Short mmCIF file of C-alpha atoms in Angstrom, two decimals:
data_model
loop_
_atom_site.label_atom_id
_atom_site.label_comp_id
_atom_site.label_asym_id
_atom_site.label_seq_id
_atom_site.Cartn_x
_atom_site.Cartn_y
_atom_site.Cartn_z
CA UNK L 113 92.51 109.14 62.87
CA UNK L 114 95.62 109.92 63.49
CA UNK L 115 98.24 107.48 62.47
CA UNK L 116 99.74 106.97 65.53
CA UNK L 117 96.64 107.17 68.10
CA UNK L 118 94.30 105.05 65.88
CA UNK L 119 97.91 102.45 66.59
CA UNK L 120 98.04 103.37 70.52
CA UNK L 121 94.41 102.12 69.30
CA UNK L 122 95.23 98.30 68.29
CA UNK L 123 97.85 97.85 70.54
CA UNK L 124 95.21 98.33 73.63
CA UNK L 125 92.60 96.12 72.52
CA UNK L 126 95.43 93.73 70.33
CA UNK L 127 96.68 93.78 75.03
CA UNK L 128 93.18 92.70 76.08
CA UNK L 129 92.86 89.97 73.19
CA UNK L 130 96.40 88.83 74.34
CA UNK L 131 95.10 88.88 78.37
CA UNK L 132 91.96 86.71 77.36
CA UNK L 133 93.35 84.13 74.80
CA UNK L 134 97.08 83.64 76.03
CA UNK L 135 99.66 86.00 73.40
CA UNK L 136 100.65 82.94 72.87
CA UNK L 137 97.55 81.40 71.62
CA UNK L 138 96.29 85.06 70.01
CA UNK L 139 96.64 85.39 66.36
CA UNK L 140 96.76 89.21 64.14
CA UNK L 141 92.74 87.81 63.09
CA UNK L 142 91.94 88.17 66.44
CA UNK L 143 93.59 91.35 67.31
CA UNK L 144 91.68 92.31 63.91
CA UNK L 145 88.32 91.24 64.71
CA UNK L 146 88.73 92.78 68.49
CA UNK L 147 89.32 95.97 66.19
CA UNK L 148 87.14 95.83 63.85
CA UNK L 149 89.41 95.70 61.13
CA UNK L 150 91.33 93.31 58.37
CA UNK L 151 93.90 91.99 59.04
CA UNK L 152 95.84 93.63 55.86
CA UNK L 153 95.04 96.87 57.93
CA UNK L 154 96.20 95.51 60.77
CA UNK L 155 99.23 95.26 58.88
CA UNK L 156 99.37 98.82 58.48
CA UNK L 157 100.57 99.15 61.79
CA UNK L 158 101.96 96.57 63.42
CA UNK L 159 103.70 93.45 61.64
CA UNK L 160 103.53 90.81 64.41
CA UNK L 161 101.88 90.34 67.57
CA UNK L 162 105.50 91.19 69.29
CA UNK L 163 105.47 94.37 67.09
CA UNK L 164 102.42 94.83 69.25
CA UNK L 165 103.54 94.27 72.54
CA UNK L 166 107.16 96.26 71.41
CA UNK L 167 104.60 99.28 71.20
CA UNK L 168 103.09 98.66 74.17
CA UNK L 169 106.35 98.32 76.87
CA UNK L 170 108.13 101.46 74.24
CA UNK L 171 105.21 103.80 75.17
CA UNK L 172 105.10 102.69 79.33
CA UNK L 173 108.65 103.73 78.83
CA UNK L 174 109.01 107.08 77.27
CA UNK L 175 106.10 108.08 79.69
CA UNK L 176 108.05 106.98 82.90
CA UNK L 177 111.00 109.00 81.50
CA UNK L 178 109.25 111.91 80.98
CA UNK L 179 107.70 111.74 84.80
CA UNK L 180 111.02 110.68 85.67
CA UNK L 181 113.27 113.84 84.06
CA UNK L 182 110.32 116.25 85.41
CA UNK L 183 110.96 114.67 88.68
CA UNK L 184 114.75 115.96 88.39
CA UNK L 185 114.10 119.33 87.40
CA UNK L 186 111.48 120.51 90.05
CA UNK L 187 113.74 121.98 92.58
CA UNK L 188 111.83 122.09 95.34
CA UNK L 189 111.70 118.86 96.25
CA UNK L 190 114.34 116.15 98.28
CA UNK L 191 116.08 113.34 96.60
CA UNK L 192 114.12 112.17 99.40
CA UNK L 193 110.92 113.34 97.97
CA UNK L 194 111.84 112.31 93.90
CA UNK L 195 112.12 109.01 95.45
CA UNK L 196 108.09 109.45 97.17
CA UNK L 197 107.36 111.10 94.14
CA UNK L 198 108.32 108.26 91.88
CA UNK L 199 107.02 105.10 94.14
CA UNK L 200 103.38 107.24 94.13
CA UNK L 201 104.12 107.64 89.88
CA UNK L 202 104.26 104.52 89.55
CA UNK L 203 101.03 103.35 92.14
CA UNK L 204 99.02 105.83 90.69
CA UNK L 205 99.58 105.18 87.55
CA UNK L 206 98.61 101.46 87.97
CA UNK L 207 95.76 102.18 90.08
CA UNK L 208 94.12 104.78 87.50
CA UNK L 209 95.57 103.36 83.93
CA UNK L 210 93.68 99.88 82.29
CA UNK L 211 95.94 99.30 80.22
CA UNK L 212 98.88 99.09 82.45
CA UNK L 213 96.65 96.82 84.09
CA UNK L 214 95.66 94.91 81.72
CA UNK L 215 99.85 95.13 80.68
CA UNK L 216 100.93 94.14 84.44
CA UNK L 217 99.26 90.60 83.17
CA UNK L 218 99.72 89.91 80.16
CA UNK L 219 103.41 90.38 81.72
CA UNK L 220 102.22 87.50 83.70
CA UNK L 221 102.02 85.04 81.23
CA UNK L 222 105.33 86.46 78.93
CA UNK L 223 106.88 85.27 82.30
CA UNK L 224 106.36 81.90 81.93
CA UNK L 225 107.93 81.64 78.39
CA UNK L 226 111.38 83.31 77.38
CA UNK L 227 111.01 85.19 74.14
CA UNK L 228 112.15 88.89 72.84
CA UNK L 229 108.74 90.66 74.60
CA UNK L 230 109.91 89.15 78.13
CA UNK L 231 113.48 90.53 77.63
CA UNK L 232 112.20 93.71 76.14
CA UNK L 233 110.06 94.58 79.44
CA UNK L 234 112.94 92.98 81.42
CA UNK L 235 115.41 95.75 80.30
CA UNK L 236 112.67 98.58 80.74
CA UNK L 237 112.35 97.00 84.77
CA UNK L 238 116.22 97.36 85.04
CA UNK L 239 116.06 100.43 83.51
CA UNK L 240 113.79 101.59 86.64
CA UNK L 241 115.25 100.28 88.58
CA UNK L 242 118.90 101.90 88.06
CA UNK L 243 116.00 105.15 87.99
CA UNK L 244 116.11 104.37 90.88
CA UNK L 245 119.06 103.89 92.46
CA UNK L 246 120.48 106.57 90.70
CA UNK L 247 117.81 108.66 93.12
CA UNK L 248 119.13 106.77 95.94
CA UNK L 249 122.24 107.56 95.22
CA UNK L 250 121.84 111.73 95.14
CA UNK L 251 119.71 111.18 98.68
CA UNK L 252 122.65 109.85 99.67
CA UNK L 253 125.25 112.99 98.26
CA UNK L 254 123.05 114.91 99.88
CA UNK L 255 122.84 114.32 103.50
CA UNK L 256 119.29 113.37 103.55
CA UNK L 257 119.51 109.97 103.52
CA UNK L 258 121.49 107.30 105.49
CA UNK L 259 124.50 106.56 103.91
CA UNK L 260 124.38 102.36 102.08
CA UNK L 261 124.26 100.66 99.32
CA UNK L 262 121.99 102.60 96.16
CA UNK L 263 121.56 99.74 93.94
CA UNK L 264 120.43 97.83 97.11
CA UNK L 265 117.81 100.49 97.54
CA UNK L 266 116.97 100.61 94.87
CA UNK L 267 116.07 96.49 94.20
CA UNK L 268 114.30 96.12 97.89
CA UNK L 269 111.93 99.37 96.58
CA UNK L 270 111.52 98.31 94.13
CA UNK L 271 110.77 94.76 94.89
CA UNK L 272 108.66 95.66 96.66
CA UNK L 273 106.31 98.00 93.99
CA UNK L 274 106.98 94.63 92.36
CA UNK L 275 104.56 92.39 95.40
CA UNK L 276 102.61 94.77 95.50
CA UNK L 277 101.32 95.65 92.04
CA UNK L 278 101.71 91.18 91.63
CA UNK L 279 99.33 91.13 94.77
CA UNK L 280 96.46 94.17 93.30
CA UNK L 281 96.10 92.36 90.04
CA UNK L 282 94.58 88.99 91.96
CA UNK L 283 93.22 90.83 95.05
CA UNK L 284 90.68 94.10 92.62
CA UNK L 285 89.84 94.61 97.01
CA UNK L 286 93.66 95.41 98.28
CA UNK L 287 93.98 99.82 98.92
CA UNK L 288 97.31 100.71 96.59
CA UNK L 289 97.09 104.45 99.12
CA UNK L 290 96.99 102.27 102.49
CA UNK L 291 99.94 100.33 101.44
CA UNK L 292 101.81 103.82 99.96
CA UNK L 293 101.49 105.19 103.20
CA UNK L 294 103.20 102.46 104.20
CA UNK L 295 106.46 102.80 101.63
CA UNK L 296 106.69 106.39 103.02
CA UNK L 297 106.98 105.16 106.55
CA UNK L 298 110.09 103.17 104.94
CA UNK L 299 111.19 105.44 102.70
CA UNK L 300 111.26 107.90 106.08
CA UNK L 301 113.38 106.21 108.35
CA UNK L 302 115.97 105.96 106.00
CA UNK L 303 116.64 109.62 107.07
CA UNK L 304 120.05 110.95 107.64
#
């Protein structure tokens, strides 16, 4: 098996172990057992738990950046539509991507303790907020939406998304698509 692919597979198993046992109680031995490998083999991929978590954060960030770049390059979409597409990406990724669900649950656990993994996640979340802020700024400059503070709009939108995903983590019956339509309605209310 390809080294990077196997590394990703190990990281996904590790996330499940972190959620089940708690990040701070889980050991690399627990992860190795879940993967069906020896601890020595595990060390050839990751040096510690933090390294595993940061690997997952990096993968999620790379995927989101790629989606963002693709949206920016799409001349067919208005900036408001790009914001909507990015929102939809966050929600649909969460709904369809089990590793993102596990990642969110782990993030909730890590919020209780300050540390490098939590700081890395905070940097990533800030980067996403800035992506939304840039799109709001462009939408205002192109007179697609009413003038306002693009950073505040980004913060509000991001807060809505964060609240939705946190609620979905404990309320499996929640219909994300209905909430997505509600966010679209709110965004359409910003049209100039």
